[in-house]
Every structure is written in C-alpha cells, then in structure tokens.
Coordinates of C-alpha atoms in Angstrom, one line a residue:
M1 CA 13.3 -4.7 29.6
K2 CA 10.0 -5.5 27.9
L3 CA 10.4 -2.4 25.8
R4 CA 13.4 -4.0 24.1
T5 CA 11.7 -7.3 23.4
A6 CA 10.1 -6.3 20.1
L7 CA 13.3 -4.8 18.9
M8 CA 15.3 -7.9 19.8
G9 CA 12.8 -10.0 18.0
A10 CA 13.0 -7.8 14.9
A11 CA 16.8 -8.1 15.1
A12 CA 16.5 -11.8 14.9
M13 CA 14.8 -11.4 11.5
M14 CA 17.6 -9.3 10.1
T15 CA 20.6 -10.2 8.1
A16 CA 23.7 -8.3 7.5
A17 CA 24.3 -10.0 4.2
S18 CA 24.1 -8.0 1.0
P19 CA 20.5 -7.8 -0.3
L20 CA 21.7 -8.3 -3.8
L21 CA 21.2 -11.9 -4.8
A22 CA 23.9 -13.9 -6.5
D23 CA 22.6 -15.0 -9.8
G24 CA 25.8 -16.4 -11.3
H25 CA 25.2 -14.1 -14.3
E26 CA 27.9 -11.5 -14.1
G27 CA 28.9 -9.2 -16.9
E28 CA 28.7 -5.7 -18.1
R29 CA 25.9 -3.4 -17.1
G30 CA 23.2 -3.2 -19.7
R31 CA 24.3 -6.5 -21.4
D32 CA 20.8 -7.9 -21.8
G33 CA 19.1 -5.0 -23.7
E34 CA 15.5 -4.1 -23.0
L35 CA 13.2 -5.2 -20.1
K36 CA 9.5 -4.8 -20.7
I37 CA 7.2 -4.5 -17.7
I38 CA 3.4 -4.1 -17.8
Y39 CA 1.3 -2.7 -14.9
W40 CA -2.3 -2.5 -16.1
Q41 CA -2.8 0.2 -13.5
A42 CA -0.6 2.9 -14.9
P43 CA 1.5 5.1 -12.5
S44 CA 0.6 8.8 -12.4
I45 CA 3.7 10.0 -10.5
M46 CA 7.1 8.7 -9.5
N47 CA 7.0 10.2 -5.9
P48 CA 5.5 7.7 -3.4
Y49 CA 5.2 10.5 -0.8
L50 CA 2.5 12.0 -2.9
S51 CA 0.6 8.8 -3.7
G52 CA -0.7 5.9 -1.6
G53 CA -1.1 3.8 -4.7
T54 CA 0.8 0.5 -5.0
K55 CA 1.5 1.2 -8.7
E56 CA 3.4 4.4 -7.8
L57 CA 5.3 2.8 -5.0
E58 CA 6.5 0.0 -7.2
A59 CA 7.4 2.1 -10.2
A60 CA 9.3 4.5 -8.0
S61 CA 11.2 1.6 -6.4
L62 CA 13.2 1.2 -9.6
V63 CA 14.6 4.7 -9.1
I64 CA 14.5 5.8 -5.4
E65 CA 15.4 3.5 -2.5
P66 CA 15.2 3.3 1.3
L67 CA 18.0 2.8 3.8
A68 CA 16.8 -0.8 4.5
R69 CA 14.0 -2.9 3.2
Y70 CA 12.3 -6.3 3.6
N71 CA 13.3 -9.4 1.7
E72 CA 11.0 -12.1 0.4
E73 CA 10.8 -13.7 3.9
G74 CA 9.9 -10.5 5.6
A75 CA 13.4 -10.1 7.1
L76 CA 14.9 -6.6 7.3
V77 CA 18.0 -6.2 5.1
P78 CA 20.4 -3.3 4.7
W79 CA 20.1 -1.5 1.4
L80 CA 21.9 1.9 1.4
V81 CA 23.7 0.9 4.6
D82 CA 26.1 -1.9 5.5
E83 CA 24.3 -2.9 8.7
V84 CA 20.8 -2.5 10.2
P85 CA 21.1 -0.8 13.6
T86 CA 20.1 -2.7 16.7
V87 CA 20.6 -2.4 20.4
A88 CA 23.2 -5.2 20.2
N89 CA 25.4 -3.5 17.7
G90 CA 25.0 -0.1 19.3
G91 CA 22.9 1.4 16.5
V92 CA 19.8 1.8 18.7
S93 CA 20.1 3.6 22.0
E94 CA 19.5 1.7 25.3
D95 CA 16.5 3.9 26.0
L96 CA 15.1 3.1 22.5
K97 CA 14.7 6.8 21.8
S98 CA 17.1 7.0 18.9
I99 CA 18.4 5.0 16.0
T100 CA 21.7 5.7 14.1
W101 CA 22.1 4.8 10.5
K102 CA 25.5 4.8 8.7
L103 CA 25.3 5.2 5.0
S104 CA 27.5 3.0 2.9
E105 CA 30.7 4.6 1.5
G106 CA 30.7 5.9 -2.0
L107 CA 27.0 6.1 -2.7
K108 CA 26.1 8.4 -5.5
W109 CA 22.9 9.8 -6.9
S110 CA 22.2 9.1 -10.5
D111 CA 23.4 12.6 -11.4
G112 CA 26.8 11.7 -9.9
S113 CA 26.6 13.7 -6.8
P114 CA 27.2 12.1 -3.4
V115 CA 24.4 10.8 -1.2
T116 CA 24.7 12.3 2.2
S117 CA 23.0 12.3 5.6
E118 CA 21.4 15.7 4.7
D119 CA 19.4 13.9 1.9
V120 CA 18.1 11.4 4.5
K121 CA 17.1 14.2 6.9
F122 CA 15.5 16.1 4.2
S123 CA 13.3 13.2 3.2
W124 CA 11.7 13.4 6.7
E125 CA 11.4 17.1 6.5
Y126 CA 9.7 16.8 3.2
C127 CA 7.1 14.3 4.3
T128 CA 6.3 16.3 7.5
A129 CA 6.4 19.8 6.1
E130 CA 3.6 22.1 7.3
G131 CA 0.9 22.7 4.7
G132 CA 1.7 19.6 2.7
G133 CA 0.1 16.2 2.4
C134 CA 2.3 13.2 2.7
A135 CA 0.8 9.8 1.8
Q136 CA 3.3 8.0 4.0
A137 CA 3.2 10.3 7.1
E138 CA 2.6 7.3 9.4
K139 CA 6.1 6.1 8.7
Y140 CA 7.5 9.1 10.6
L141 CA 5.3 9.0 13.7
D142 CA 6.9 10.0 16.9
V143 CA 10.0 11.4 15.2
T144 CA 11.0 14.6 16.9
S145 CA 14.3 15.4 15.1
V146 CA 16.9 14.0 12.7
D147 CA 20.6 14.8 13.4
T148 CA 23.4 14.6 10.9
P149 CA 26.7 14.7 12.8
D150 CA 28.6 13.9 9.6
A151 CA 28.0 13.2 6.0
Q152 CA 27.5 9.5 6.5
T153 CA 25.6 9.4 9.8
V154 CA 21.9 9.9 10.4
V155 CA 20.4 9.9 13.9
V156 CA 16.6 9.6 14.2
N157 CA 15.3 10.8 17.5
F158 CA 11.9 9.8 18.9
G159 CA 9.8 11.5 21.5
V160 CA 9.0 8.1 23.1
A161 CA 10.8 4.9 23.4
K162 CA 10.3 3.0 20.2
P163 CA 10.7 -0.8 20.5
F164 CA 10.3 -1.0 16.7
P165 CA 12.2 2.0 15.3
Y166 CA 12.2 0.8 11.7
G167 CA 9.5 3.1 10.3
P168 CA 11.5 6.1 9.0
F169 CA 13.5 5.4 5.8
V170 CA 12.6 1.7 5.7
G171 CA 10.7 0.0 2.9
A172 CA 9.4 1.2 -0.4
Q173 CA 6.9 3.5 1.3
A174 CA 9.7 5.6 2.9
P175 CA 12.5 6.1 0.4
I176 CA 15.3 8.7 0.3
I177 CA 14.9 11.7 -2.1
Q178 CA 17.5 14.1 -3.1
K179 CA 17.5 17.4 -1.2
A180 CA 19.0 19.4 -4.1
Q181 CA 16.2 18.3 -6.4
F182 CA 13.2 18.7 -4.0
A183 CA 14.4 21.6 -1.8
D184 CA 11.8 24.0 -3.4
C185 CA 9.0 21.4 -3.3
M186 CA 8.1 21.6 0.4
G187 CA 4.6 21.7 1.9
A188 CA 1.9 23.1 -0.4
N189 CA 4.5 23.3 -3.3
A190 CA 5.0 19.5 -3.4
P191 CA 2.4 18.7 -6.1
T192 CA 3.6 21.6 -8.3
C193 CA 7.1 20.2 -8.8
T194 CA 6.2 18.2 -11.9
D195 CA 9.8 17.6 -13.1
A196 CA 11.0 16.3 -9.8
N197 CA 7.8 14.2 -9.2
F198 CA 8.0 12.6 -12.6
N199 CA 11.8 12.3 -12.9
P200 CA 13.3 11.8 -9.5
I201 CA 17.1 11.6 -9.2
G202 CA 17.7 8.3 -7.4
T203 CA 20.1 5.7 -6.2
G204 CA 18.3 2.7 -7.7
P205 CA 19.3 0.6 -10.7
F206 CA 17.4 2.7 -13.3
T207 CA 16.8 6.4 -14.1
V208 CA 13.7 7.9 -15.8
T209 CA 14.3 9.1 -19.4
E210 CA 10.7 9.9 -20.1
F211 CA 7.5 9.8 -18.0
K212 CA 4.1 9.9 -19.5
P213 CA 1.5 10.0 -16.7
N214 CA -1.0 7.1 -16.9
D215 CA 0.7 5.7 -19.9
V216 CA 4.3 4.6 -20.2
I217 CA 7.7 5.2 -18.4
T218 CA 11.0 4.7 -20.2
L219 CA 14.1 4.1 -18.0
A220 CA 17.7 3.5 -18.6
A221 CA 20.4 1.8 -16.5
N222 CA 21.8 4.1 -13.8
E223 CA 25.4 4.6 -14.8
N224 CA 26.2 5.5 -11.2
Y225 CA 24.6 2.5 -9.6
R226 CA 26.7 1.0 -6.8
D227 CA 27.3 -2.4 -8.5
E228 CA 29.2 -1.9 -11.8
S229 CA 27.8 -5.2 -13.2
K230 CA 24.2 -4.3 -12.6
P231 CA 21.5 -3.8 -13.8
A232 CA 21.8 -6.4 -16.5
F233 CA 19.2 -4.5 -18.6
A234 CA 20.2 -1.3 -20.5
T235 CA 16.6 0.0 -20.7
V236 CA 13.2 -0.6 -19.2
T237 CA 9.8 0.0 -20.8
F238 CA 7.2 0.3 -18.1
K239 CA 3.8 0.2 -19.8
G240 CA 0.7 1.1 -17.9
G241 CA -3.0 0.8 -18.7
G242 CA -5.3 -1.8 -20.2
D243 CA -6.6 -4.6 -18.0
A244 CA -5.3 -7.6 -16.0
A245 CA -6.3 -10.1 -18.7
S246 CA -4.4 -8.3 -21.5
A247 CA -1.4 -7.9 -19.2
G248 CA -1.4 -11.6 -18.4
R249 CA -1.7 -12.6 -22.1
A250 CA 1.2 -10.2 -23.0
V251 CA 3.6 -12.2 -20.8
M252 CA 2.3 -15.8 -20.8
E253 CA 0.7 -16.1 -24.2
T254 CA 2.3 -13.7 -26.7
G255 CA 5.6 -13.1 -25.0
E256 CA 5.4 -9.4 -25.7
F257 CA 6.3 -8.4 -22.1
D258 CA 8.7 -9.9 -19.5
Y259 CA 6.7 -9.1 -16.3
A260 CA 3.1 -8.4 -15.5
W261 CA 1.9 -7.2 -12.1
N262 CA -1.3 -7.9 -10.1
L263 CA -3.1 -10.4 -12.3
Q264 CA -6.4 -10.1 -10.6
L265 CA -8.1 -12.8 -12.7
A266 CA -10.1 -15.9 -12.3
P267 CA -7.9 -19.0 -11.5
E268 CA -9.0 -20.9 -14.6
E269 CA -8.1 -18.0 -16.8
L270 CA -4.6 -17.8 -15.3
D271 CA -4.1 -21.6 -15.7
R272 CA -5.1 -21.3 -19.4
M273 CA -2.7 -18.5 -20.0
E274 CA 0.2 -20.3 -18.3
S275 CA -0.5 -23.4 -20.5
A276 CA 0.7 -21.5 -23.5
G277 CA 4.2 -22.1 -22.2
K278 CA 5.8 -18.7 -22.5
G279 CA 5.6 -17.5 -18.9
K280 CA 4.6 -18.6 -15.4
N281 CA 2.3 -17.2 -12.8
V282 CA 3.8 -16.7 -9.3
V283 CA 1.9 -16.1 -6.1
S284 CA 2.6 -15.5 -2.4
F285 CA 0.5 -14.5 0.5
G286 CA 1.2 -11.5 2.7
T287 CA -1.1 -8.9 4.1
S288 CA -3.2 -7.9 1.1
V289 CA -7.0 -7.7 1.8
E290 CA -9.7 -6.8 -0.7
R291 CA -12.1 -4.7 1.4
I292 CA -15.0 -2.3 1.2
M293 CA -14.4 1.0 2.8
I294 CA -17.4 2.7 4.5
N295 CA -17.6 6.5 4.2
F296 CA -18.4 8.2 7.5
T297 CA -18.8 11.5 5.8
D298 CA -21.3 12.9 3.3
P299 CA -19.9 12.9 -0.3
S300 CA -22.8 14.9 -1.8
A301 CA -21.6 17.3 -4.4
E302 CA -24.0 20.1 -3.2
L303 CA -21.8 20.4 -0.1
G304 CA -19.1 22.0 -2.2
E305 CA -15.5 22.1 -1.1
R306 CA -16.2 20.5 2.3
R307 CA -17.9 17.4 0.9
G308 CA -16.3 14.3 2.2
T309 CA -15.1 15.9 5.3
T310 CA -16.1 15.6 9.0
D311 CA -17.9 18.9 8.7
H312 CA -20.7 16.7 7.2
P313 CA -21.4 13.3 8.7
H314 CA -22.9 10.7 6.4
P315 CA -26.7 10.7 6.6
F316 CA -27.0 6.9 7.3
L317 CA -23.7 5.2 7.2
T318 CA -22.9 6.6 10.6
D319 CA -25.6 4.2 11.9
K320 CA -23.7 1.1 13.0
A321 CA -26.7 -1.1 12.3
V322 CA -26.6 -0.2 8.6
R323 CA -22.9 -1.0 8.4
Q324 CA -23.4 -4.3 10.3
A325 CA -26.2 -5.4 8.0
M326 CA -24.2 -4.7 4.9
S327 CA -21.4 -7.0 6.2
M328 CA -23.8 -9.7 7.3
A329 CA -25.3 -9.9 3.8
I330 CA -22.0 -10.8 2.1
D331 CA -21.1 -14.4 1.1
R332 CA -17.3 -14.2 1.4
A333 CA -16.8 -17.9 0.6
L334 CA -18.5 -17.4 -2.8
L335 CA -16.4 -14.3 -3.5
V336 CA -13.2 -16.2 -2.8
E337 CA -14.3 -19.1 -5.0
I338 CA -15.3 -17.1 -8.0
G339 CA -12.7 -14.4 -7.8
Y340 CA -9.5 -16.0 -6.6
G341 CA -9.7 -19.8 -6.0
N342 CA -6.4 -20.9 -4.5
F343 CA -5.1 -17.4 -4.7
G344 CA -7.6 -16.3 -2.1
R345 CA -8.4 -17.1 1.5
L346 CA -11.3 -16.3 3.8
T347 CA -10.8 -13.5 6.3
C348 CA -12.8 -11.3 8.7
N349 CA -9.8 -9.0 9.4
V350 CA -8.0 -6.2 7.8
L351 CA -4.8 -7.5 9.5
P352 CA -4.7 -11.1 8.4
A353 CA -1.0 -11.7 8.8
P354 CA 1.5 -12.5 10.1
A355 CA -0.2 -15.2 12.1
A356 CA 0.7 -13.8 15.5
F357 CA -1.4 -10.7 14.7
A358 CA -4.4 -12.4 13.2
S359 CA -7.6 -12.2 15.3
T360 CA -10.2 -14.8 15.6
A361 CA -12.7 -12.5 17.3
N362 CA -14.6 -11.6 14.1
D363 CA -15.1 -15.0 12.4
S364 CA -18.9 -14.6 12.4
C365 CA -18.5 -12.7 9.1
L366 CA -17.6 -16.0 7.5
T367 CA -21.3 -17.0 7.4
Q368 CA -23.7 -15.0 5.2
D369 CA -26.9 -14.1 7.1
I370 CA -29.4 -12.3 4.9
E371 CA -32.3 -12.8 7.3
G372 CA -30.2 -11.7 10.2
A373 CA -29.2 -8.5 8.3
K374 CA -32.8 -7.7 7.7
A375 CA -33.6 -8.1 11.3
V376 CA -30.8 -5.8 12.3
L377 CA -32.2 -3.1 10.0
E378 CA -35.7 -3.6 11.2
E379 CA -34.7 -3.2 14.9
A380 CA -32.8 0.0 14.0
G381 CA -36.0 1.4 12.5
W382 CA -35.1 1.1 8.8
V383 CA -38.4 0.1 7.2
A384 CA -38.9 -1.2 3.7
G385 CA -41.1 0.9 1.4
G386 CA -43.3 -0.1 -1.5
D387 CA -40.2 -0.3 -3.7
G388 CA -38.4 -2.6 -1.2
I389 CA -35.9 0.1 -0.3
R390 CA -35.6 0.8 3.4
A391 CA -35.9 4.3 4.9
K392 CA -36.1 6.2 8.2
D393 CA -37.0 9.8 8.9
G394 CA -37.1 10.5 5.2
V395 CA -33.6 9.1 4.5
K396 CA -33.4 6.2 2.0
L397 CA -30.7 3.5 2.1
S398 CA -29.2 4.2 -1.3
V399 CA -25.5 3.9 -1.8
L400 CA -23.0 4.7 -4.6
Y401 CA -20.5 1.8 -4.7
Q402 CA -17.3 2.6 -6.5
T403 CA -14.1 0.7 -7.4
S404 CA -11.5 0.4 -10.1
T405 CA -12.3 -1.1 -13.5
N406 CA -11.4 -4.8 -13.3
A407 CA -13.3 -8.0 -14.3
V408 CA -13.1 -9.6 -10.8
R409 CA -14.1 -6.4 -9.1
Q410 CA -17.1 -5.9 -11.3
D411 CA -18.2 -9.5 -10.6
F412 CA -17.9 -8.7 -6.9
Q413 CA -19.9 -5.5 -7.4
A414 CA -22.7 -7.3 -9.1
L415 CA -23.0 -10.0 -6.4
I416 CA -22.8 -7.6 -3.5
K417 CA -25.3 -5.3 -5.1
D418 CA -27.8 -8.2 -5.3
W419 CA -27.2 -9.2 -1.7
W420 CA -27.7 -5.6 -0.5
N421 CA -30.8 -5.2 -2.6
Q422 CA -32.2 -8.3 -0.9
I423 CA -31.9 -6.6 2.5
G424 CA -33.4 -3.3 1.2
I425 CA -30.4 -1.2 0.2
E426 CA -30.5 0.5 -3.2
V427 CA -27.1 0.3 -5.0
E428 CA -25.6 2.3 -7.8
L429 CA -22.4 0.8 -9.2
R430 CA -19.5 2.9 -10.6
N431 CA -16.1 1.8 -11.8
I432 CA -13.3 4.1 -12.5
D433 CA -10.1 3.6 -14.6
A434 CA -7.5 2.2 -12.2
S435 CA -4.9 4.7 -13.2
V436 CA -7.3 7.5 -12.1
F437 CA -8.8 5.8 -9.1
F438 CA -5.4 5.0 -7.6
G439 CA -3.9 8.2 -8.9
S440 CA -2.5 11.2 -7.0
D441 CA -4.1 14.2 -8.6
P442 CA -5.5 16.3 -5.8
G443 CA -7.7 18.1 -8.5
S444 CA -9.5 14.8 -9.5
D445 CA -12.7 13.9 -7.8
D446 CA -12.3 10.2 -8.8
T447 CA -9.4 9.2 -6.5
F448 CA -9.9 6.6 -3.8
Q449 CA -8.4 9.2 -1.3
K450 CA -11.1 11.7 -2.0
F451 CA -13.7 8.9 -1.8
F452 CA -16.7 10.9 -3.2
A453 CA -18.9 7.8 -2.9
D454 CA -20.7 6.0 -0.1
V455 CA -18.6 2.9 -0.2
E456 CA -15.5 1.9 -2.2
M457 CA -13.6 -1.3 -2.8
Y458 CA -9.9 -2.0 -3.2
T459 CA -6.9 -3.9 -1.8
N460 CA -4.1 -2.6 0.5
N461 CA -1.2 -4.0 2.4
F462 CA 1.9 -2.8 4.2
D463 CA 5.7 -3.0 4.2
G464 CA 7.4 -5.6 6.4
T465 CA 5.9 -7.8 9.1
D466 CA 5.3 -5.3 11.9
P467 CA 1.8 -3.7 11.7
E468 CA 2.4 -0.5 13.7
A469 CA 2.6 2.0 10.9
Y470 CA -0.2 0.2 9.0
M471 CA -2.6 0.3 11.8
A472 CA -1.7 3.9 12.5
G473 CA -3.4 4.6 9.1
W474 CA -6.8 4.8 10.8
T475 CA -6.0 7.4 13.4
C476 CA -7.9 10.7 13.4
D477 CA -5.1 12.7 11.9
Q478 CA -4.8 10.3 8.9
R479 CA -8.2 11.4 7.5
P480 CA -7.7 12.8 3.9
R481 CA -9.1 16.4 3.7
P482 CA -8.4 19.6 1.8
E483 CA -5.9 20.7 4.4
T484 CA -3.7 17.6 3.6
Q485 CA -4.3 17.9 -0.2
W486 CA -6.5 14.8 0.3
Q487 CA -3.5 12.7 1.3
G488 CA -3.8 10.2 4.2
N489 CA -4.8 6.6 4.6
N490 CA -7.9 6.8 6.7
M491 CA -10.3 6.7 3.8
P492 CA -13.4 6.1 5.9
R493 CA -12.7 9.3 7.9
F494 CA -13.2 7.2 11.1
C495 CA -12.1 8.9 14.3
S496 CA -11.9 7.3 17.8
D497 CA -10.0 8.6 20.8
E498 CA -9.8 5.0 22.0
Y499 CA -8.3 3.8 18.8
D500 CA -5.7 6.6 18.8
A501 CA -4.8 5.7 22.4
L502 CA -4.2 2.0 21.3
R503 CA -2.0 3.3 18.5
A504 CA 0.0 5.4 21.0
E505 CA 0.4 2.4 23.4
L506 CA 1.4 0.1 20.5
S507 CA 4.2 2.5 19.5
T508 CA 5.9 2.2 23.0
T509 CA 5.2 -1.5 23.7
G510 CA 8.1 -3.9 23.3
D511 CA 6.7 -7.2 24.5
I512 CA 5.8 -9.3 21.4
E513 CA 2.7 -10.8 23.0
E514 CA 1.5 -7.4 24.1
R515 CA 2.2 -5.9 20.6
A516 CA 0.1 -8.7 19.2
R517 CA -2.7 -8.0 21.7
L518 CA -2.8 -4.3 20.9
A519 CA -2.7 -4.9 17.1
K520 CA -5.6 -7.3 17.4
A521 CA -7.5 -4.9 19.5
M522 CA -7.1 -2.2 16.9
N523 CA -8.1 -4.6 14.1
D524 CA -11.1 -5.8 16.2
M525 CA -12.3 -2.2 16.8
L526 CA -12.3 -1.5 13.1
M527 CA -14.0 -4.7 12.3
Q528 CA -16.6 -4.6 15.1
E529 CA -17.4 -1.0 14.2
Y530 CA -17.7 -2.0 10.6
V531 CA -15.4 0.8 9.5
M532 CA -14.5 -1.5 6.6
L533 CA -15.7 -4.8 5.4
P534 CA -12.9 -7.3 4.6
L535 CA -13.8 -9.6 1.7
V536 CA -10.8 -11.7 0.7
H537 CA -7.3 -12.3 1.9
R538 CA -5.6 -12.1 -1.5
G539 CA -2.5 -13.7 -2.6
R540 CA -0.2 -11.4 -4.5
N541 CA 0.3 -12.8 -8.0
A542 CA 2.3 -11.8 -11.1
A543 CA 3.6 -13.4 -14.2
H544 CA 7.1 -13.4 -15.7
A545 CA 8.5 -14.7 -18.9
N546 CA 10.4 -18.0 -18.8
T547 CA 13.4 -16.1 -20.2
L548 CA 13.5 -13.7 -17.3
G549 CA 15.8 -14.8 -14.5
G550 CA 16.4 -13.5 -11.0
V551 CA 12.8 -12.7 -10.1
V552 CA 12.0 -13.2 -6.4
M553 CA 8.4 -12.6 -5.4
N554 CA 8.2 -10.3 -2.4
V555 CA 4.9 -9.5 -0.6
W556 CA 6.6 -7.6 2.2
D557 CA 8.1 -4.7 0.2
S558 CA 8.0 -3.6 -3.4
E559 CA 7.2 -6.6 -5.6
I560 CA 10.0 -5.6 -8.0
W561 CA 12.4 -4.9 -5.1
N562 CA 15.4 -6.8 -6.7
A563 CA 15.0 -5.7 -10.3
A564 CA 18.8 -4.9 -10.3
D565 CA 19.3 -8.7 -10.2
W566 CA 17.0 -9.6 -13.1
Y567 CA 18.6 -10.9 -16.2
R568 CA 17.8 -12.5 -19.5
I569 CA 18.1 -16.3 -19.4
G570 CA 20.1 -17.6 -22.4
N571 CA 22.1 -14.4 -22.9

C-alpha cells in the first residue's frame, strides 16, 4: 500500500479542468498582431531533447508540448489529454507498473496531420536511441516499453513499480515530437537534422517561420491549434542576445518589447526600471539554485579528445578537503544581498523546495569561515608558497572559474575569487556569452555540458514538485561524455554507487515521508561531498508590459507555459 501513497498524493494535486485560462478576451485567432519577447540568452536550437538549457526549453514550449504539465501552483494538469491518469480513474495499474494516457480527440500537428499514439511512443524511442545523447534522458528512467493499442492510447510500461509515473511525456522537458519529421534523426544522427531541430512541427499555439541560431526566432499563429480563438497574437518575434539590463529596459522603460525573461539584476536596478511605468517585474520562488559545479575530471586541453572524462581524474579537486575549503570561504549572505535582495534566499541545498524535501543538515554553509577553510587545507597537506598559493606534491591550487556573461555573475566571480585567494587558491576568471555557454553545439568547447574548466557557475531547476527525475541527474550514467555527444546533467562527473542506489530506491518508494527522506539523503550526499556549492536560492523573475494580459508566472514548468492565453490589453 505504501507504494501507492506518493501517487495518491500527486493525484490530489491534479485537476481535470482545462489548462487554458479564461481571460474573457475571446475573438478571432491572431487579432492582437505581434507579440515581442526578449530572452537575453538566445536559443540555439528548438529541440529540448538536444539541450539542457532553459532558454531552449522555453522557446520550444511555444511550439511543441507534453501530454500534461504543471500549472503555476505546481499541480499536474492535462494538456494534450482530457484527464491525467491515476489509480483511482484506472489510468495507472494497481501494481504501478504502467500508466495509460488517452490523447484528446482531433489533435493535429501544425502541418494538419493527426497526432497519434505512435508520435508519443516515438518521442521515447528518440530520447533513448542507442548512440545518441538526450539531455532529458532522466525523464524516461525505468521505462521498458511503450505500447500503442490504438491511435489515441499510449501505455507506458515500467520495469519497477513507479509510485510517481509522471516523468515520461510530462512537462516542458519531455514534449511530444512528430515521428514523421524526426524518423531519420535517431541516435548519432540527431544533431545533424538541422531543419527538424530548428523548425519542429508541433501542437503548440505557434509555428516557426524562421530560426536564426543565437539571434532571433520568428513565429506565426498555428492555424491548426486546438482552440480556434487562440492564440490572440498573429506573430511572435522572439529576440535573443544582449544582456539582462537591456532586456529589462526594453520592456519596463522603452516599451519596445512585451516580455523579458530571467532579469538577473540588482534589486535597485529592477525597481528603477519599473518606476518608468511601462511594465512590471514579477517574481516567484521555485527550485532555482545558483550554484558552483566542481569538476571531478581533468579539463586540460593536452589530454585531447578524452579531456573532461573519467579517464582523467582532476589533479586536486578530487580531494574533498579542497572542495570543502572552497565552500567554507564563501559568504553566501553577502551574495544574496548584493545580487538578489528580496529575490534571493539563503540555501545550503541544491534541492531547496518544496519544503518537504528541503534538508537542514547542511546549514553550516550559511556562515563564512575563512580561517577554518585555511585549517582544512593545512591539515590536508596543502601548504602556501612564497606567492601565497597552496601546493602539494608539485600540484598548485589554481582554478579556471567560468560562467555566462552577466553583471550579477561577474560580481559573484570577483567576490569569490577574492575569498579563494585569501585561503591560498589561485583563480582565473572566464565568462562566456550565455547563448554559447548554454548552447547545444557538441562541437563547441565552451558549453556548460562539456565543462572544460575547473569550476563553473549557473542556475538550474526542474519541472513539477517531485524531485525524482531531477535528483537522478547526478547518477553515474548521466555524466556528459563523447559517447553521449556531451549530453547529460551530471556536469561534475560525480559517480557513487551509494547515490545510484538511493536513486533506485526513490523510484520505487511511495510513502511521502520516505520519498522526502531519500531525496534529502541524495541532496545531503551531494552537499557533504561538495560536488557542487549552492550559493543562492533564486526567485524566478521576469517583466511584462502593462499592455500584455494573461501572463501567469510559472516556476514549475515553462515560464511561458500559457502563451496561448496572452492577449493585448485594450484591443
């Protein structure tokens, strides 16, 4: 019975109501002209299976959709189905080893062809194809087969009882792609299908008319969208590039754009922009954590094609004492104050929310301890030389610290460099254009997946309120490497049999309290091994024009999840 507890709890958070919000603004599709969106991190692809970057997930969500997704309260809602399957309604088997989805009647792809169960099955086959690299592989863990008894029915079979079976085909990270378009793009061929990856045929409110990587996307209303009165906008200009400050100004000061994403700016700067009166800043807290990832492998270029792989362990970051000292030296309270103000919270966890999953076992990180960090290094045999930099056995503590180009992140880099210098660690700073850093090009050496640096800093989060798939991102098989075309979410290349065993246990545990215990244990292992160093629990903030209606901030799915409901106020 305990195996069913988590699923029953999840069911209580679901609603069978339509996810499309009533805005009282009915009319003809395309009635409100052009919508202008700006993401200062420009998307490089429209296929989220080939990129772990939030900018790609969100841009793609305008075009391709999952069977179900999470609303602004974290509740699971039907999207391409009329009802979310549960044990109670017969959609989930009594043994929790299968879930049956029923597609809504009459769904069409943007090219006018019918959406069928074969498309859903293919989406799983595509992500799990041999020789490929899927950025969202953890969404399909434990799936053994997908059956299609008829055109409307999809049965997902698991190799173990799954108390929470809502990984496959749920949320922006696991959308449905068209089999006919992607059939020749399996495995190693996936990155070569440029037209499909840039211009996916979808079920969403918009279709791509032109895609310029790392620049601009133009879209038009999907004439085959399931609601004839939506979207209200005939076209979308989705501009990428620039920086957070210029994006914020473009909405709240000049009124040039309608919506700006991820305004990672100092609080006083956001207040000043909003005072111009043309737009408003909106914020909500979910699971986003700004963190420093520690590389357990050697990124040295002289290692050739096997650099950054477990073939070559890192020369000093494999020493836990070094990682611990780096964490102890950081003043997280100051980072929150100068970088985020009310939009940031202190955390010592990579899993800060929901509250039931938040650990208190790591709170010592809240207090900076420079002298203690020095003592840890001394005890481990790292001795300061004449230049103040510590070394042992001829190896110097010298790190390359990379992140994306952003004013707040560069402020953080400067502060952390100084703190690490104080404890005897030499630091070289590097910042990379965000569109490249969070890009998906397996040929680029500058992506956060390849991680050709010693440490790197960025923010990540997950769909929904259950952390199972997210925490699975640090299992051994999730390490990016040449064999996966550098896809995978385990950027540190951390590998622990004990951690993998906890993941396996979590996947089959139904009792809510036990799931929380296991998730906390996984978080605590990552924190206490200093696999990553959490810095700030970030609020997710954006800005929209005062003339843009229907916007509902969502931290549990794509931020622009309900763009079909947006409309122009006053039209």
